[in-house]
Structures are given as C-alpha cells and as structure tokens.
mmCIF file of C-alpha atoms in Angstrom:
data_model
loop_
_atom_site.group_PDB
_atom_site.id
_atom_site.type_symbol
_atom_site.label_atom_id
_atom_site.label_comp_id
_atom_site.label_asym_id
_atom_site.label_seq_id
_atom_site.Cartn_x
_atom_site.Cartn_y
_atom_site.Cartn_z
ATOM 1 C CA MET A 1 -8.305 -11.536 32.449
ATOM 2 C CA TYR A 2 -4.483 -11.224 31.714
ATOM 3 C CA LEU A 3 -2.544 -8.704 29.754
ATOM 4 C CA SER A 4 0.653 -7.791 29.413
ATOM 5 C CA GLY A 5 2.666 -5.672 27.613
ATOM 6 C CA PHE A 6 3.997 -2.023 28.627
ATOM 7 C CA HIS A 7 1.371 -0.420 25.751
ATOM 8 C CA ALA A 8 -1.248 -2.426 25.953
ATOM 9 C CA VAL A 9 -1.460 -2.456 29.806
ATOM 10 C CA GLU A 10 -0.396 1.138 30.203
ATOM 11 C CA GLU A 11 -3.319 2.194 26.894
ATOM 12 C CA ARG A 12 -6.224 -0.032 29.230
ATOM 13 C CA VAL A 13 -5.106 1.941 31.772
ATOM 14 C CA ARG A 14 -5.946 5.883 30.432
ATOM 15 C CA ALA A 15 -8.642 3.951 29.208
ATOM 16 C CA ALA A 16 -9.363 2.811 32.661
ATOM 17 C CA LEU A 17 -9.012 7.132 33.987
ATOM 18 C CA GLU A 18 -12.196 7.833 32.123
ATOM 19 C CA ASP A 19 -14.489 5.170 33.822
ATOM 20 C CA SER A 20 -14.417 4.028 36.961
ATOM 21 C CA GLY A 21 -16.138 0.908 36.862
ATOM 22 C CA ALA A 22 -13.956 -0.442 34.887
ATOM 23 C CA ALA A 23 -11.389 1.072 36.898
ATOM 24 C CA THR A 24 -12.523 -1.106 39.796
ATOM 25 C CA LYS A 25 -12.469 -4.119 38.037
ATOM 26 C CA MET A 26 -8.624 -3.911 37.833
ATOM 27 C CA LYS A 27 -5.634 -4.792 39.648
ATOM 28 C CA ILE A 28 -1.737 -3.719 38.524
ATOM 29 C CA TYR A 29 1.195 -6.934 39.256
ATOM 30 C CA PHE A 30 4.544 -5.611 38.659
ATOM 31 C CA SER A 31 8.273 -6.603 40.029
ATOM 32 C CA LYS A 32 11.197 -4.707 39.651
ATOM 33 C CA PRO A 33 9.690 -0.392 39.005
ATOM 34 C CA GLY A 34 11.302 0.843 36.342
ATOM 35 C CA PRO A 35 11.030 4.287 34.533
ATOM 36 C CA ARG A 36 7.726 2.574 32.188
ATOM 37 C CA VAL A 37 6.464 0.874 34.711
ATOM 38 C CA LYS A 38 6.518 3.821 37.713
ATOM 39 C CA LYS A 39 5.036 5.708 34.591
ATOM 40 C CA ILE A 40 2.006 3.110 34.750
ATOM 41 C CA LEU A 41 1.881 2.589 38.267
ATOM 42 C CA GLU A 42 1.209 7.065 38.169
ATOM 43 C CA LEU A 43 -1.766 6.869 36.181
ATOM 44 C CA ALA A 44 -3.116 3.725 37.716
ATOM 45 C CA LYS A 45 -2.466 5.507 40.991
ATOM 46 C CA ALA A 46 -5.159 8.361 39.345
ATOM 47 C CA ALA A 47 -7.423 6.262 37.790
ATOM 48 C CA GLY A 48 -8.331 4.321 41.220
ATOM 49 C CA ILE A 49 -6.505 0.733 40.176
ATOM 50 C CA ARG A 50 -4.742 -1.241 42.977
ATOM 51 C CA CYS A 51 -1.484 -2.580 42.206
ATOM 52 C CA GLU A 52 0.648 -4.660 44.373
ATOM 53 C CA GLN A 53 4.524 -5.577 43.919
ATOM 54 C CA SER A 54 4.878 -9.457 43.721
ATOM 55 C CA ASP A 55 7.483 -11.175 42.006
ATOM 56 C CA ASN A 56 9.222 -12.380 38.791
ATOM 57 C CA LYS A 57 7.908 -16.122 39.250
ATOM 58 C CA ALA A 58 4.115 -14.623 40.396
ATOM 59 C CA LEU A 59 4.681 -12.587 37.136
ATOM 60 C CA ASP A 60 5.546 -16.331 35.174
ATOM 61 C CA GLN A 61 2.402 -17.946 36.845
ATOM 62 C CA MET A 62 0.298 -14.933 35.372
ATOM 63 C CA ALA A 63 0.934 -15.052 31.663
ATOM 64 C CA ALA A 64 1.649 -19.320 31.760
ATOM 65 C CA SER A 65 -1.884 -19.324 30.224
ATOM 66 C CA LEU A 66 -0.694 -16.392 27.116
ATOM 67 C CA SER A 67 0.702 -16.606 23.853
ATOM 68 C CA GLU A 68 4.931 -17.221 23.463
ATOM 69 C CA THR A 69 5.179 -13.656 22.710
ATOM 70 C CA ALA A 70 2.537 -12.065 26.334
ATOM 71 C CA ARG A 71 4.527 -14.530 27.392
ATOM 72 C CA ASP A 72 7.888 -11.860 28.073
ATOM 73 C CA HIS A 73 5.405 -10.008 30.847
ATOM 74 C CA ARG A 74 7.862 -6.976 31.058
ATOM 75 C CA GLY A 75 7.641 -7.660 35.115
ATOM 76 C CA ILE A 76 3.905 -5.786 34.789
ATOM 77 C CA MET A 77 0.325 -7.992 33.972
ATOM 78 C CA LEU A 78 -2.685 -6.827 34.478
ATOM 79 C CA GLU A 79 -5.588 -8.400 35.670
ATOM 80 C CA ILE A 80 -8.760 -8.527 34.753
ATOM 81 C CA GLN A 81 -12.233 -9.365 36.126
ATOM 82 C CA GLY A 82 -14.851 -10.360 34.170
ATOM 83 C CA GLN A 83 -13.476 -10.176 30.894
ATOM 84 C CA GLU A 84 -12.848 -13.792 30.306
ATOM 85 C CA THR A 85 -15.446 -13.755 27.199
ATOM 86 C CA ARG A 86 -15.511 -9.955 26.162
ATOM 87 C CA ALA A 87 -12.633 -7.667 25.268
ATOM 88 C CA SER A 88 -13.047 -4.273 26.478
ATOM 89 C CA ASN A 89 -13.464 -2.256 23.591
ATOM 90 C CA LEU A 90 -16.754 -4.560 21.728
ATOM 91 C CA VAL A 91 -19.985 -2.651 20.435
ATOM 92 C CA ASP A 92 -23.164 -3.698 19.126
ATOM 93 C CA PHE A 93 -23.162 -2.855 15.529
ATOM 94 C CA ASP A 94 -27.005 -1.789 14.536
ATOM 95 C CA ALA A 95 -26.058 0.563 18.291
ATOM 96 C CA TRP A 96 -23.189 2.185 17.267
ATOM 97 C CA LEU A 97 -24.913 2.181 13.463
ATOM 98 C CA GLU A 98 -28.138 4.417 15.227
ATOM 99 C CA ARG A 99 -25.784 6.492 16.898
ATOM 100 C CA PHE A 100 -23.826 7.391 13.448
ATOM 101 C CA LYS A 101 -27.173 7.948 12.007
ATOM 102 C CA ALA A 102 -28.312 10.264 15.034
ATOM 103 C CA GLN A 103 -25.602 12.408 14.982
ATOM 104 C CA LYS A 104 -25.616 12.393 10.952
ATOM 105 C CA GLY A 105 -29.167 14.084 11.382
ATOM 106 C CA ALA A 106 -27.922 16.290 14.025
ATOM 107 C CA ALA A 107 -24.980 17.699 13.453
ATOM 108 C CA SER A 108 -23.388 20.478 10.926
ATOM 109 C CA GLY A 109 -20.489 19.890 8.982
ATOM 110 C CA GLU A 110 -19.686 16.823 11.189
ATOM 111 C CA PRO A 111 -16.387 14.641 10.347
ATOM 112 C CA ARG A 112 -15.015 11.792 8.320
ATOM 113 C CA THR A 113 -16.552 8.199 9.211
ATOM 114 C CA THR A 114 -14.247 5.909 8.215
ATOM 115 C CA VAL A 115 -15.399 2.002 8.841
ATOM 116 C CA VAL A 116 -13.254 -1.495 8.389
ATOM 117 C CA ILE A 117 -14.489 -4.536 7.643
ATOM 118 C CA LEU A 118 -11.962 -7.880 8.290
ATOM 119 C CA ASP A 119 -12.944 -10.787 5.795
ATOM 120 C CA SER A 120 -11.437 -13.734 7.570
ATOM 121 C CA VAL A 121 -8.265 -12.147 8.938
ATOM 122 C CA THR A 122 -8.045 -14.755 10.889
ATOM 123 C CA ASP A 123 -4.306 -14.001 12.718
ATOM 124 C CA PRO A 124 -4.485 -12.051 15.717
ATOM 125 C CA HIS A 125 -1.287 -10.405 15.316
ATOM 126 C CA ASN A 126 -2.723 -8.664 11.966
ATOM 127 C CA VAL A 127 -5.786 -7.626 12.856
ATOM 128 C CA GLY A 128 -3.448 -6.200 16.359
ATOM 129 C CA ALA A 129 -1.976 -4.246 13.517
ATOM 130 C CA VAL A 130 -5.087 -3.168 11.406
ATOM 131 C CA ILE A 131 -6.470 -1.953 15.044
ATOM 132 C CA ARG A 132 -3.007 0.163 15.444
ATOM 133 C CA SER A 133 -3.710 1.590 12.166
ATOM 134 C CA ALA A 134 -7.284 2.545 12.548
ATOM 135 C CA ASP A 135 -6.523 4.474 15.776
ATOM 136 C CA GLN A 136 -4.047 6.425 13.695
ATOM 137 C CA PHE A 137 -5.305 7.369 10.890
ATOM 138 C CA GLY A 138 -8.549 8.088 12.980
ATOM 139 C CA ALA A 139 -11.203 4.835 12.093
ATOM 140 C CA ALA A 140 -14.128 5.152 14.055
ATOM 141 C CA LEU A 141 -14.901 1.126 14.370
ATOM 142 C CA VAL A 142 -13.659 -2.184 12.987
ATOM 143 C CA ILE A 143 -15.778 -4.701 12.633
ATOM 144 C CA LEU A 144 -14.866 -8.236 12.376
ATOM 145 C CA PRO A 145 -17.058 -11.884 11.297
ATOM 146 C CA GLU A 146 -18.872 -14.046 13.731
ATOM 147 C CA ARG A 147 -16.602 -16.998 12.047
ATOM 148 C CA ARG A 148 -13.644 -17.240 10.656
ATOM 149 C CA SER A 149 -11.690 -14.504 11.862
ATOM 150 C CA ALA A 150 -9.193 -13.585 15.134
ATOM 151 C CA ASN A 151 -12.003 -12.917 17.415
ATOM 152 C CA ASP A 152 -12.442 -15.280 20.556
ATOM 153 C CA VAL A 153 -11.318 -14.754 24.288
ATOM 154 C CA GLU A 154 -8.083 -16.772 23.186
ATOM 155 C CA ASN A 155 -7.072 -14.569 20.697
ATOM 156 C CA ASN A 156 -7.887 -11.280 22.649
ATOM 157 C CA GLU A 157 -4.560 -10.748 24.128
ATOM 158 C CA ILE A 158 -2.565 -11.140 21.382
ATOM 159 C CA ILE A 159 -4.808 -8.611 19.084
ATOM 160 C CA ALA A 160 -4.366 -6.149 22.514
ATOM 161 C CA ARG A 161 -0.559 -6.595 22.419
ATOM 162 C CA SER A 162 -0.203 -6.529 18.556
ATOM 163 C CA SER A 163 -2.371 -3.188 18.693
ATOM 164 C CA ALA A 164 0.113 -1.655 20.701
ATOM 165 C CA GLY A 165 -2.780 -0.845 23.095
ATOM 166 C CA ALA A 166 -5.118 0.661 20.478
ATOM 167 C CA ALA A 167 -7.501 -1.815 21.349
ATOM 168 C CA SER A 168 -7.644 -0.042 23.868
ATOM 169 C CA TRP A 169 -10.008 3.073 21.685
ATOM 170 C CA VAL A 170 -10.955 1.657 18.864
ATOM 171 C CA PRO A 171 -14.418 0.252 19.289
ATOM 172 C CA VAL A 172 -14.864 -3.440 17.167
ATOM 173 C CA SER A 173 -18.079 -5.084 16.592
ATOM 174 C CA VAL A 174 -17.998 -8.918 15.667
ATOM 175 C CA VAL A 175 -20.833 -9.821 13.889
ATOM 176 C CA THR A 176 -22.631 -12.662 11.751
ATOM 177 C CA ASN A 177 -23.255 -11.672 8.611
ATOM 178 C CA LEU A 178 -20.428 -9.450 7.269
ATOM 179 C CA ALA A 179 -22.508 -8.570 3.697
ATOM 180 C CA ARG A 180 -25.626 -7.273 5.924
ATOM 181 C CA ALA A 181 -23.108 -4.959 7.790
ATOM 182 C CA ALA A 182 -22.242 -3.564 4.476
ATOM 183 C CA LYS A 183 -25.335 -3.653 2.547
ATOM 184 C CA LEU A 184 -26.896 -0.830 6.155
ATOM 185 C CA LEU A 185 -23.688 0.883 5.966
ATOM 186 C CA LYS A 186 -24.406 1.654 2.879
ATOM 187 C CA GLU A 187 -27.776 2.199 3.355
ATOM 188 C CA ALA A 188 -26.807 4.908 6.109
ATOM 189 C CA GLY A 189 -24.806 7.319 3.781
ATOM 190 C CA PHE A 190 -21.240 4.873 3.355
ATOM 191 C CA TRP A 191 -19.183 4.792 0.503
ATOM 192 C CA ILE A 192 -18.098 0.644 0.374
ATOM 193 C CA TYR A 193 -14.331 0.753 -0.909
ATOM 194 C CA GLY A 194 -13.194 -3.668 -1.119
ATOM 195 C CA ALA A 195 -9.160 -3.331 -1.570
ATOM 196 C CA ASP A 196 -8.427 -6.121 -4.196
ATOM 197 C CA ALA A 197 -5.792 -6.036 -6.844
ATOM 198 C CA GLY A 198 -6.697 -4.655 -10.203
ATOM 199 C CA GLY A 199 -8.687 -2.176 -8.757
ATOM 200 C CA VAL A 200 -8.558 1.807 -9.255
ATOM 201 C CA GLN A 201 -5.218 2.861 -7.824
ATOM 202 C CA ILE A 202 -5.458 4.934 -4.833
ATOM 203 C CA GLN A 203 -4.294 8.075 -6.619
ATOM 204 C CA ASP A 204 -6.267 8.357 -9.110
ATOM 205 C CA GLY A 205 -9.236 8.444 -6.651
ATOM 206 C CA THR A 206 -11.360 9.631 -4.057
ATOM 207 C CA PHE A 207 -12.081 8.673 -1.169
ATOM 208 C CA SER A 208 -16.394 9.705 0.284
ATOM 209 C CA LYS A 209 -16.585 11.760 3.178
ATOM 210 C CA ASN A 210 -17.896 8.482 4.991
ATOM 211 C CA SER A 211 -15.763 5.212 3.922
ATOM 212 C CA VAL A 212 -15.959 1.678 4.991
ATOM 213 C CA LEU A 213 -12.468 -0.233 3.923
ATOM 214 C CA VAL A 214 -13.116 -4.368 3.211
ATOM 215 C CA MET A 215 -10.346 -6.127 3.309
ATOM 216 C CA GLY A 216 -9.619 -9.858 2.546
ATOM 217 C CA SER A 217 -7.952 -12.765 3.675
ATOM 218 C CA GLU A 218 -4.492 -12.453 1.327
ATOM 219 C CA GLY A 219 -5.622 -16.314 0.467
ATOM 220 C CA ASN A 220 -8.328 -15.795 -0.081
ATOM 221 C CA GLY A 221 -9.155 -12.728 -0.031
ATOM 222 C CA ILE A 222 -13.179 -10.479 -0.052
ATOM 223 C CA ALA A 223 -15.998 -13.118 -0.606
ATOM 224 C CA ARG A 224 -18.322 -12.382 -3.097
ATOM 225 C CA LEU A 225 -21.150 -11.678 -1.668
ATOM 226 C CA LEU A 226 -19.307 -9.101 0.813
ATOM 227 C CA LYS A 227 -17.390 -8.027 -2.379
ATOM 228 C CA GLU A 228 -20.711 -7.863 -4.856
ATOM 229 C CA LYS A 229 -21.398 -5.228 -1.640
ATOM 230 C CA CYS A 230 -19.169 -2.709 -3.018
ATOM 231 C CA ASP A 231 -19.209 -0.069 -4.818
ATOM 232 C CA THR A 232 -15.994 0.023 -5.475
ATOM 233 C CA ILE A 233 -12.284 -2.046 -5.890
ATOM 234 C CA VAL A 234 -9.508 0.633 -5.002
ATOM 235 C CA SER A 235 -5.862 -0.738 -5.341
ATOM 236 C CA ILE A 236 -2.174 0.036 -4.124
ATOM 237 C CA PRO A 237 0.444 0.276 -6.794
ATOM 238 C CA THR A 238 3.594 -1.688 -5.816
ATOM 239 C CA CYS A 239 7.146 -2.633 -7.773
ATOM 240 C CA GLY A 240 7.844 -5.389 -5.373
ATOM 241 C CA LYS A 241 8.480 -8.789 -6.370
ATOM 242 C CA ILE A 242 6.156 -10.813 -4.733
ATOM 243 C CA ASP A 243 2.283 -11.039 -5.131
ATOM 244 C CA SER A 244 0.521 -8.801 -2.210
ATOM 245 C CA LEU A 245 1.387 -7.053 0.775
ATOM 246 C CA ASN A 246 0.366 -8.426 3.749
ATOM 247 C CA VAL A 247 -3.143 -7.336 4.873
ATOM 248 C CA SER A 248 -2.093 -5.558 7.866
ATOM 249 C CA VAL A 249 0.454 -3.915 5.722
ATOM 250 C CA ALA A 250 -2.239 -2.886 3.130
ATOM 251 C CA ALA A 251 -4.519 -1.949 5.646
ATOM 252 C CA GLY A 252 -2.359 0.434 6.886
ATOM 253 C CA VAL A 253 -1.304 1.606 3.310
ATOM 254 C CA LEU A 254 -5.017 2.648 2.486
ATOM 255 C CA LEU A 255 -6.201 4.189 6.257
ATOM 256 C CA TYR A 256 -3.868 7.038 5.144
ATOM 257 C CA GLU A 257 -4.482 7.849 2.080
ATOM 258 C CA ILE A 258 -8.486 8.307 3.240
ATOM 259 C CA TYR A 259 -7.071 10.124 6.311
ATOM 260 C CA ARG A 260 -4.554 12.475 4.051
ATOM 261 C CA GLN A 261 -7.755 12.941 1.416
ATOM 262 C CA ASP A 262 -9.360 14.668 4.883
ATOM 263 C CA LEU A 263 -6.327 16.252 5.545
ATOM 264 C CA ALA A 264 -6.045 17.904 2.278
ATOM 265 C CA ALA A 265 -9.643 19.080 2.418
ATOM 266 C CA ARG A 266 -9.621 20.753 4.706
ATOM 267 C CA SER A 267 -6.779 22.836 4.736
#
C-alpha cells in the first residue's frame, strides 16, 4: 500500500512513533527534500522508518495506481507493507465496545464519548472529511457499514488524504449491521441522534454525555431500520436556497456542537 500527500504521510509517521512494529513495515521514498519533506524525514528517523532518496519518475510509478488526486505525491511517498487489505486504524467494534464498558464501570467522572455512524456514505472524500472532523472535535470512533460504503482498499488512500492525516488517529469499525451496532451502543448507555431535516434544532437541544451521531447519505438519508434505533432526530438551522448541507459539512457542524456543549459543561 502507498500513501501520498504531506498530511497523510506525516500523520502516519507520527503514529509510528508510538508503534515500533508498524515502523518496521514502512519505507519512505522522496525526491527533492524541501522544508516539509525534511520535517517528515526527521520524524521518520526518530520512528526508525527507512528512507530512500529517489526521483520523481520513480515516485510517479508508485503513485500510478492511486486516485487521480493522490497521484500528486509532492515528492514523497510512504510504502506500507502488509496493508493491502486492511487500513491501520480499523478496530473490532465488539472489542471496542467491551473496552468502553469496562472503562465506564471503572472510572469516576469518565470523559464524554462520541461515536459517528455513517450510513451509505459512498464518497471516500466525504468519509475522509468526516474522519478529519472526528479528530478535531474528539470523536472516539467512526462506524461504517460493510456494504454501500467507501471502506474498501481502493478507497483507503483517498480517505487518508481527504482526512488530512486524521485517519491515522481516529479508530474506524466496519460492521455488517449498523442497526445492531446502534442497538448495542444504546444498551451500553449511549443516546442515539439521527441527523435529518425536521428534527430538533441543535440550538434547542442538549447532547448526552455518551452520544452516537448517525449521518445518512445525501440521497436517501438514514435507512429505516437504523432510524428506528434513534432516540432523537436533530437538524441544523440553515438559510440557503439549496435543500441541504453536504454530509461531511453537516457532520462537522454537529460534532462541533457536541464538543462546544462539553466545553461549556466543564467551564
């Protein structure tokens, strides 16, 4: 697997600083070491990642199988061995939930936990943008469905690039049944919020300490069975001429509001 783009490469290297096993599977190829590339190379050296100077023609060949956007490698490529079938941030949902329940039972004053469920969001650029917002506003997990979603190997590098490197930090689970995942989260103490028109406007409501934000596709919205699992439907007040916000923009607004309410509660 190859990654391109300053953000995606740098954040994957930063993650390797905390995982020496991952570093042994990585190698950086670079052409002209400009200021940004030099910074990444310094981080790579600290992480124990091998680096090799090459030329743009060789980097072009490495990037040839990537998306059109990702082929603009900017003079640096990261090769990750053994990542052809699995993104590095993937976690098992059931194991994650068991860890959450154990931590919740053991800790007093446990922090706010936010989970994002993306239903049938098939554009990897949107998925990457949501993951970026999840990182910035402290979401603990993003859940994608196994089918009808941008979660395959072909889209991994697009997601990584669109997330500006946040995909190296935000855990993602791919599940076979989103309604089941929502049910289990509810049983674990989460309140499920579905984003859709006609819901409670965010300035009029309060998000619970443990929140699940469900975002549907722009065309079909949230699937019926999943929507039935939602405790509350929330919406964002707008004043524009078109029907709705892009799903990644809407997710960013809602995640910010959850984060803002948490800051206000702690102040």
